[in-house]
GROMACS .gro file of C-alpha atoms in nm:
model
  335
    1UNK     CA    1   3.846  -1.506  -1.045
    2UNK     CA    2   3.647  -1.488  -0.739
    3UNK     CA    3   3.535  -1.883  -0.776
    4UNK     CA    4   3.688  -2.159  -0.947
    5UNK     CA    5   3.372  -2.298  -1.129
    6UNK     CA    6   3.440  -2.333  -1.449
    7UNK     CA    7   3.801  -2.239  -1.458
    8UNK     CA    8   4.071  -2.471  -1.624
    9UNK     CA    9   4.398  -2.532  -1.439
   10UNK     CA   10   4.675  -2.757  -1.544
   11UNK     CA   11   4.867  -2.883  -1.250
   12UNK     CA   12   5.225  -3.047  -1.264
   13UNK     CA   13   5.332  -3.308  -1.034
   14UNK     CA   14   4.964  -3.372  -0.995
   15UNK     CA   15   4.993  -3.754  -0.913
   16UNK     CA   16   5.129  -3.747  -0.555
   17UNK     CA   17   5.137  -3.473  -0.265
   18UNK     CA   18   5.098  -3.091  -0.325
   19UNK     CA   19   4.997  -3.149  -0.673
   20UNK     CA   20   4.761  -3.418  -0.602
   21UNK     CA   21   4.616  -3.243  -0.310
   22UNK     CA   22   4.541  -2.912  -0.538
   23UNK     CA   23   4.373  -3.097  -0.824
   24UNK     CA   24   4.137  -3.269  -0.565
   25UNK     CA   25   4.080  -2.964  -0.386
   26UNK     CA   26   4.036  -2.765  -0.742
   27UNK     CA   27   3.795  -3.018  -0.863
   28UNK     CA   28   3.568  -3.012  -0.561
   29UNK     CA   29   3.541  -2.634  -0.621
   30UNK     CA   30   3.451  -2.682  -0.982
   31UNK     CA   31   3.716  -2.643  -1.203
   32UNK     CA   32   3.817  -2.858  -1.486
   33UNK     CA   33   4.152  -3.016  -1.395
   34UNK     CA   34   4.452  -3.106  -1.640
   35UNK     CA   35   4.675  -3.343  -1.463
   36UNK     CA   36   5.024  -3.371  -1.580
   37UNK     CA   37   5.310  -3.598  -1.423
   38UNK     CA   38   5.542  -3.894  -1.578
   39UNK     CA   39   5.271  -4.171  -1.461
   40UNK     CA   40   5.022  -4.199  -1.697
   41UNK     CA   41   4.819  -4.520  -1.580
   42UNK     CA   42   4.801  -4.315  -1.225
   43UNK     CA   43   4.687  -3.993  -1.406
   44UNK     CA   44   4.403  -4.184  -1.581
   45UNK     CA   45   4.280  -4.337  -1.254
   46UNK     CA   46   4.293  -4.022  -1.084
   47UNK     CA   47   4.118  -3.857  -1.362
   48UNK     CA   48   3.840  -4.120  -1.339
   49UNK     CA   49   3.821  -4.060  -0.974
   50UNK     CA   50   3.754  -3.703  -1.030
   51UNK     CA   51   3.501  -3.747  -1.318
   52UNK     CA   52   3.304  -3.995  -1.112
   53UNK     CA   53   3.228  -3.746  -0.866
   54UNK     CA   54   3.098  -3.514  -1.122
   55UNK     CA   55   3.406  -3.300  -1.241
   56UNK     CA   56   3.610  -3.258  -1.559
   57UNK     CA   57   3.970  -3.398  -1.575
   58UNK     CA   58   4.237  -3.455  -1.850
   59UNK     CA   59   4.520  -3.689  -1.802
   60UNK     CA   60   4.823  -3.569  -1.990
   61UNK     CA   61   5.179  -3.800  -1.941
   62UNK     CA   62   5.440  -3.520  -1.916
   63UNK     CA   63   5.802  -3.496  -1.825
   64UNK     CA   64   5.867  -3.120  -1.752
   65UNK     CA   65   6.238  -3.151  -1.817
   66UNK     CA   66   6.124  -3.242  -2.196
   67UNK     CA   67   6.029  -2.903  -2.341
   68UNK     CA   68   5.818  -3.040  -2.648
   69UNK     CA   69   5.621  -3.242  -2.373
   70UNK     CA   70   5.508  -2.957  -2.177
   71UNK     CA   71   5.428  -2.750  -2.506
   72UNK     CA   72   5.212  -3.099  -2.601
   73UNK     CA   73   5.053  -3.037  -2.255
   74UNK     CA   74   4.924  -2.713  -2.320
   75UNK     CA   75   4.769  -2.786  -2.680
   76UNK     CA   76   4.585  -3.076  -2.537
   77UNK     CA   77   4.452  -2.870  -2.275
   78UNK     CA   78   4.337  -2.615  -2.506
   79UNK     CA   79   4.213  -2.899  -2.749
   80UNK     CA   80   4.009  -3.046  -2.468
   81UNK     CA   81   3.888  -2.713  -2.262
   82UNK     CA   82   3.963  -2.425  -2.494
   83UNK     CA   83   4.140  -2.266  -2.260
   84UNK     CA   84   4.395  -2.262  -1.974
   85UNK     CA   85   4.295  -2.010  -1.667
   86UNK     CA   86   4.608  -2.111  -1.445
   87UNK     CA   87   4.889  -2.314  -1.486
   88UNK     CA   88   5.024  -2.480  -1.141
   89UNK     CA   89   5.403  -2.584  -1.172
   90UNK     CA   90   5.458  -2.816  -0.906
   91UNK     CA   91   5.683  -3.099  -1.025
   92UNK     CA   92   5.967  -3.155  -0.820
   93UNK     CA   93   6.225  -3.432  -0.714
   94UNK     CA   94   6.505  -3.443  -0.444
   95UNK     CA   95   6.776  -3.598  -0.324
   96UNK     CA   96   6.958  -3.679   0.037
   97UNK     CA   97   7.311  -3.652   0.033
   98UNK     CA   98   7.592  -3.431   0.102
   99UNK     CA   99   7.708  -3.253  -0.239
  100UNK     CA  100   8.035  -3.429  -0.266
  101UNK     CA  101   7.876  -3.773  -0.233
  102UNK     CA  102   7.568  -3.675  -0.500
  103UNK     CA  103   7.649  -3.808  -0.837
  104UNK     CA  104   7.665  -3.499  -1.098
  105UNK     CA  105   7.415  -3.674  -1.324
  106UNK     CA  106   7.170  -3.675  -1.015
  107UNK     CA  107   7.233  -3.323  -0.951
  108UNK     CA  108   7.185  -3.212  -1.321
  109UNK     CA  109   6.833  -3.443  -1.333
  110UNK     CA  110   6.703  -3.248  -1.003
  111UNK     CA  111   6.792  -2.916  -1.195
  112UNK     CA  112   6.611  -3.024  -1.535
  113UNK     CA  113   6.318  -3.119  -1.337
  114UNK     CA  114   6.266  -2.855  -1.038
  115UNK     CA  115   6.396  -2.546  -1.265
  116UNK     CA  116   6.402  -2.624  -1.611
  117UNK     CA  117   6.069  -2.793  -1.598
  118UNK     CA  118   5.941  -2.493  -1.430
  119UNK     CA  119   6.098  -2.266  -1.698
  120UNK     CA  120   5.920  -2.476  -1.979
  121UNK     CA  121   5.618  -2.480  -1.788
  122UNK     CA  122   5.609  -2.090  -1.731
  123UNK     CA  123   5.679  -1.992  -2.066
  124UNK     CA  124   5.452  -2.210  -2.222
  125UNK     CA  125   5.175  -2.074  -2.007
  126UNK     CA  126   5.267  -1.744  -2.065
  127UNK     CA  127   5.275  -1.796  -2.461
  128UNK     CA  128   4.904  -1.922  -2.435
  129UNK     CA  129   4.816  -1.646  -2.177
  130UNK     CA  130   4.927  -1.362  -2.396
  131UNK     CA  131   4.689  -1.540  -2.707
  132UNK     CA  132   4.375  -1.503  -2.512
  133UNK     CA  133   4.194  -1.188  -2.335
  134UNK     CA  134   4.226  -1.176  -1.980
  135UNK     CA  135   4.561  -1.278  -1.934
  136UNK     CA  136   4.602  -1.573  -1.667
  137UNK     CA  137   4.728  -1.706  -1.325
  138UNK     CA  138   5.089  -1.828  -1.306
  139UNK     CA  139   5.156  -2.046  -0.981
  140UNK     CA  140   5.541  -2.167  -0.917
  141UNK     CA  141   5.592  -2.387  -0.641
  142UNK     CA  142   5.921  -2.296  -0.485
  143UNK     CA  143   6.021  -2.350  -0.114
  144UNK     CA  144   6.136  -2.185   0.201
  145UNK     CA  145   6.448  -2.355   0.077
  146UNK     CA  146   6.406  -2.050  -0.200
  147UNK     CA  147   6.570  -1.816   0.075
  148UNK     CA  148   6.788  -2.034   0.275
  149UNK     CA  149   6.982  -2.379   0.183
  150UNK     CA  150   7.002  -2.677   0.429
  151UNK     CA  151   7.255  -2.967   0.437
  152UNK     CA  152   7.157  -3.280   0.297
  153UNK     CA  153   6.898  -3.127   0.046
  154UNK     CA  154   7.198  -2.888  -0.107
  155UNK     CA  155   7.097  -2.962  -0.481
  156UNK     CA  156   6.729  -2.908  -0.433
  157UNK     CA  157   6.790  -2.621  -0.215
  158UNK     CA  158   7.014  -2.467  -0.486
  159UNK     CA  159   6.715  -2.567  -0.766
  160UNK     CA  160   6.473  -2.384  -0.554
  161UNK     CA  161   6.695  -2.057  -0.527
  162UNK     CA  162   6.697  -2.067  -0.919
  163UNK     CA  163   6.269  -2.091  -0.911
  164UNK     CA  164   6.288  -1.777  -0.693
  165UNK     CA  165   6.504  -1.594  -0.914
  166UNK     CA  166   6.337  -1.696  -1.227
  167UNK     CA  167   5.995  -1.622  -1.115
  168UNK     CA  168   6.087  -1.278  -0.937
  169UNK     CA  169   6.247  -1.169  -1.292
  170UNK     CA  170   5.946  -1.323  -1.495
  171UNK     CA  171   5.694  -1.132  -1.295
  172UNK     CA  172   5.891  -0.812  -1.316
  173UNK     CA  173   5.910  -0.858  -1.673
  174UNK     CA  174   5.544  -0.929  -1.741
  175UNK     CA  175   5.422  -0.611  -1.507
  176UNK     CA  176   5.595  -0.420  -1.784
  177UNK     CA  177   5.457  -0.590  -2.098
  178UNK     CA  178   5.143  -0.813  -1.984
  179UNK     CA  179   4.995  -0.689  -1.630
  180UNK     CA  180   4.707  -0.939  -1.695
  181UNK     CA  181   4.958  -1.224  -1.656
  182UNK     CA  182   5.011  -1.280  -1.272
  183UNK     CA  183   5.278  -1.475  -1.131
  184UNK     CA  184   5.292  -1.598  -0.770
  185UNK     CA  185   5.539  -1.801  -0.587
  186UNK     CA  186   5.407  -2.051  -0.340
  187UNK     CA  187   5.716  -2.098  -0.071
  188UNK     CA  188   5.610  -2.406   0.150
  189UNK     CA  189   5.798  -2.490   0.468
  190UNK     CA  190   5.816  -2.849   0.582
  191UNK     CA  191   5.523  -3.045   0.427
  192UNK     CA  192   5.387  -3.385   0.553
  193UNK     CA  193   5.369  -3.545   0.201
  194UNK     CA  194   5.562  -3.857   0.084
  195UNK     CA  195   5.854  -3.630  -0.002
  196UNK     CA  196   6.131  -3.837   0.232
  197UNK     CA  197   5.998  -4.176   0.010
  198UNK     CA  198   6.028  -4.038  -0.316
  199UNK     CA  199   6.381  -3.852  -0.261
  200UNK     CA  200   6.668  -4.056  -0.387
  201UNK     CA  201   6.850  -4.130  -0.052
  202UNK     CA  202   7.229  -4.144  -0.033
  203UNK     CA  203   7.198  -4.166   0.375
  204UNK     CA  204   7.271  -4.460   0.584
  205UNK     CA  205   6.927  -4.395   0.741
  206UNK     CA  206   6.582  -4.321   0.614
  207UNK     CA  207   6.527  -3.949   0.587
  208UNK     CA  208   6.259  -3.702   0.687
  209UNK     CA  209   6.157  -3.359   0.649
  210UNK     CA  210   6.267  -3.143   0.923
  211UNK     CA  211   5.978  -3.069   1.167
  212UNK     CA  212   5.761  -2.866   1.205
  213UNK     CA  213   5.529  -3.040   0.930
  214UNK     CA  214   5.222  -2.900   0.782
  215UNK     CA  215   4.928  -3.063   0.589
  216UNK     CA  216   4.966  -3.053   0.199
  217UNK     CA  217   4.620  -2.964   0.180
  218UNK     CA  218   4.755  -2.607   0.361
  219UNK     CA  219   4.954  -2.573   0.029
  220UNK     CA  220   4.684  -2.696  -0.212
  221UNK     CA  221   4.425  -2.389  -0.035
  222UNK     CA  222   4.718  -2.120  -0.068
  223UNK     CA  223   4.792  -2.230  -0.445
  224UNK     CA  224   4.411  -2.214  -0.502
  225UNK     CA  225   4.359  -1.869  -0.328
  226UNK     CA  226   4.632  -1.750  -0.574
  227UNK     CA  227   4.405  -1.837  -0.862
  228UNK     CA  228   4.127  -1.663  -0.727
  229UNK     CA  229   4.332  -1.368  -0.579
  230UNK     CA  230   4.652  -1.280  -0.751
  231UNK     CA  231   4.931  -1.237  -0.497
  232UNK     CA  232   5.293  -1.191  -0.534
  233UNK     CA  233   5.439  -1.491  -0.288
  234UNK     CA  234   5.277  -1.700  -0.003
  235UNK     CA  235   5.465  -1.866   0.252
  236UNK     CA  236   5.323  -2.171   0.387
  237UNK     CA  237   5.416  -2.210   0.769
  238UNK     CA  238   5.640  -1.941   0.948
  239UNK     CA  239   5.952  -2.153   0.972
  240UNK     CA  240   6.085  -1.924   0.692
  241UNK     CA  241   6.007  -1.591   0.837
  242UNK     CA  242   6.107  -1.720   1.167
  243UNK     CA  243   6.466  -1.770   1.019
  244UNK     CA  244   6.498  -1.473   0.806
  245UNK     CA  245   6.568  -1.220   1.062
  246UNK     CA  246   6.855  -1.435   1.248
  247UNK     CA  247   6.993  -1.556   0.897
  248UNK     CA  248   7.034  -1.175   0.823
  249UNK     CA  249   7.154  -1.050   1.133
  250UNK     CA  250   7.382  -1.343   1.229
  251UNK     CA  251   7.448  -1.527   0.914
  252UNK     CA  252   7.775  -1.685   1.013
  253UNK     CA  253   7.613  -1.816   1.386
  254UNK     CA  254   7.318  -1.974   1.154
  255UNK     CA  255   7.548  -2.116   0.939
  256UNK     CA  256   7.681  -2.320   1.239
  257UNK     CA  257   7.330  -2.385   1.371
  258UNK     CA  258   7.220  -2.531   1.059
  259UNK     CA  259   7.524  -2.723   1.027
  260UNK     CA  260   7.456  -2.873   1.352
  261UNK     CA  261   7.098  -2.920   1.405
  262UNK     CA  262   6.959  -3.005   1.028
  263UNK     CA  263   7.157  -3.329   0.938
  264UNK     CA  264   7.045  -3.508   1.272
  265UNK     CA  265   6.698  -3.393   1.230
  266UNK     CA  266   6.661  -3.478   0.879
  267UNK     CA  267   6.748  -3.879   0.990
  268UNK     CA  268   6.487  -4.098   1.116
  269UNK     CA  269   6.425  -4.441   1.249
  270UNK     CA  270   6.140  -4.548   0.985
  271UNK     CA  271   6.184  -4.831   0.757
  272UNK     CA  272   6.423  -4.766   0.484
  273UNK     CA  273   6.248  -4.712   0.143
  274UNK     CA  274   6.391  -4.885  -0.148
  275UNK     CA  275   6.259  -4.670  -0.425
  276UNK     CA  276   6.238  -4.345  -0.539
  277UNK     CA  277   6.102  -4.109  -0.827
  278UNK     CA  278   6.428  -3.939  -0.956
  279UNK     CA  279   6.441  -4.129  -1.277
  280UNK     CA  280   6.099  -4.302  -1.281
  281UNK     CA  281   5.746  -4.252  -1.132
  282UNK     CA  282   5.683  -4.480  -0.808
  283UNK     CA  283   5.322  -4.554  -0.910
  284UNK     CA  284   5.194  -4.454  -0.564
  285UNK     CA  285   4.944  -4.177  -0.561
  286UNK     CA  286   5.057  -4.076  -0.182
  287UNK     CA  287   4.932  -3.730  -0.079
  288UNK     CA  288   5.019  -3.753   0.298
  289UNK     CA  289   5.351  -3.850   0.492
  290UNK     CA  290   5.321  -4.235   0.610
  291UNK     CA  291   5.475  -4.135   0.946
  292UNK     CA  292   5.310  -3.790   1.035
  293UNK     CA  293   4.983  -3.612   0.970
  294UNK     CA  294   5.118  -3.246   0.973
  295UNK     CA  295   4.976  -2.953   1.128
  296UNK     CA  296   4.614  -2.875   0.997
  297UNK     CA  297   4.642  -2.509   1.026
  298UNK     CA  298   4.927  -2.213   0.986
  299UNK     CA  299   4.804  -1.887   1.113
  300UNK     CA  300   5.089  -1.699   0.931
  301UNK     CA  301   4.975  -1.872   0.592
  302UNK     CA  302   4.619  -1.745   0.677
  303UNK     CA  303   4.711  -1.389   0.751
  304UNK     CA  304   4.875  -1.371   0.374
  305UNK     CA  305   4.581  -1.461   0.234
  306UNK     CA  306   4.375  -1.222   0.414
  307UNK     CA  307   4.599  -0.913   0.432
  308UNK     CA  308   4.327  -0.655   0.452
  309UNK     CA  309   4.174  -0.839   0.786
  310UNK     CA  310   4.524  -0.861   0.924
  311UNK     CA  311   4.596  -0.511   0.892
  312UNK     CA  312   4.237  -0.416   1.052
  313UNK     CA  313   4.297  -0.653   1.345
  314UNK     CA  314   4.672  -0.503   1.394
  315UNK     CA  315   4.511  -0.180   1.405
  316UNK     CA  316   4.248  -0.288   1.620
  317UNK     CA  317   4.469  -0.434   1.866
  318UNK     CA  318   4.709  -0.123   1.878
  319UNK     CA  319   4.446   0.137   1.915
  320UNK     CA  320   4.296  -0.068   2.203
  321UNK     CA  321   4.653  -0.118   2.388
  322UNK     CA  322   4.678   0.274   2.323
  323UNK     CA  323   4.318   0.326   2.486
  324UNK     CA  324   4.384   0.088   2.755
  325UNK     CA  325   4.710   0.264   2.883
  326UNK     CA  326   4.547   0.598   2.857
  327UNK     CA  327   4.282   0.459   3.108
  328UNK     CA  328   4.534   0.327   3.331
  329UNK     CA  329   4.734   0.650   3.325
  330UNK     CA  330   4.416   0.861   3.399
  331UNK     CA  331   4.308   0.676   3.695
  332UNK     CA  332   4.623   0.646   3.830
  333UNK     CA  333   4.659   0.734   4.227
  334UNK     CA  334   5.013   0.811   4.164
  335UNK     CA  335   4.921   1.127   3.965
   0.00000   0.00000   0.00000
């Protein structure tokens, strides 16, 4: 799929943040968009917005935690557009709390949406992709917290660990049985969306995402790049990779560091938000974080989207360094 023009893309969690940024960007590039979230009035307004600018969009109220609603989402998308080319599992919720203070019902609700919702979407998409020639693209949105958990977002981190395990297992099974169905895991670092305002908050202060923050459009671009060019995994931002090596080499020291640094960095002096979307949508189509714009570019993410060019540039730099060293050695007066 070198172009998105004419492609049919389903996006869950499409009423805000990364999902909304992805839907708008895909529509601008000519894709037909199926918008899914729990907020039907807001979805209908967003669909009209896309259609008024020349695009095609379908709004489908969907709670991804309910398997029957996800199956109905696929049926309505196929009834409207005839097929689905790519399915983006993006819906997610969170709660800021220590684990001992987090009500078990909220812990379960996070898993119902973040993990089971993604399972429902993945399996429904795979069933559809198997029914048509050419397969399809499955894009699952995890997090850098798929690899390392952080305090105060512990249930969220655990759900994203589960997302990574499920996605990796599904990819390996499909490589054996249905190689035309590709599976990509997107792992954003801290993203400047309304995540802190939408999360349930059990802290005394208003929470914030630990910086540095990246613009949600970078994640949207990574998702759509995976639709055009299948990739195993794309990490948005360099925070995860930067922590991976010290976590592997010095796990106990990193436990102490994260325990000491993350809680104070997760709290802000911003006005306290009184609503959240854990049990019901907020009705706000927020893409960006109100208190910080986010970095507009990630060199590390750009390199992952152009691996061939990255290897070529690295090889060129190494060859240039070797040649320069040889020239200096040749004219070294001490020789």
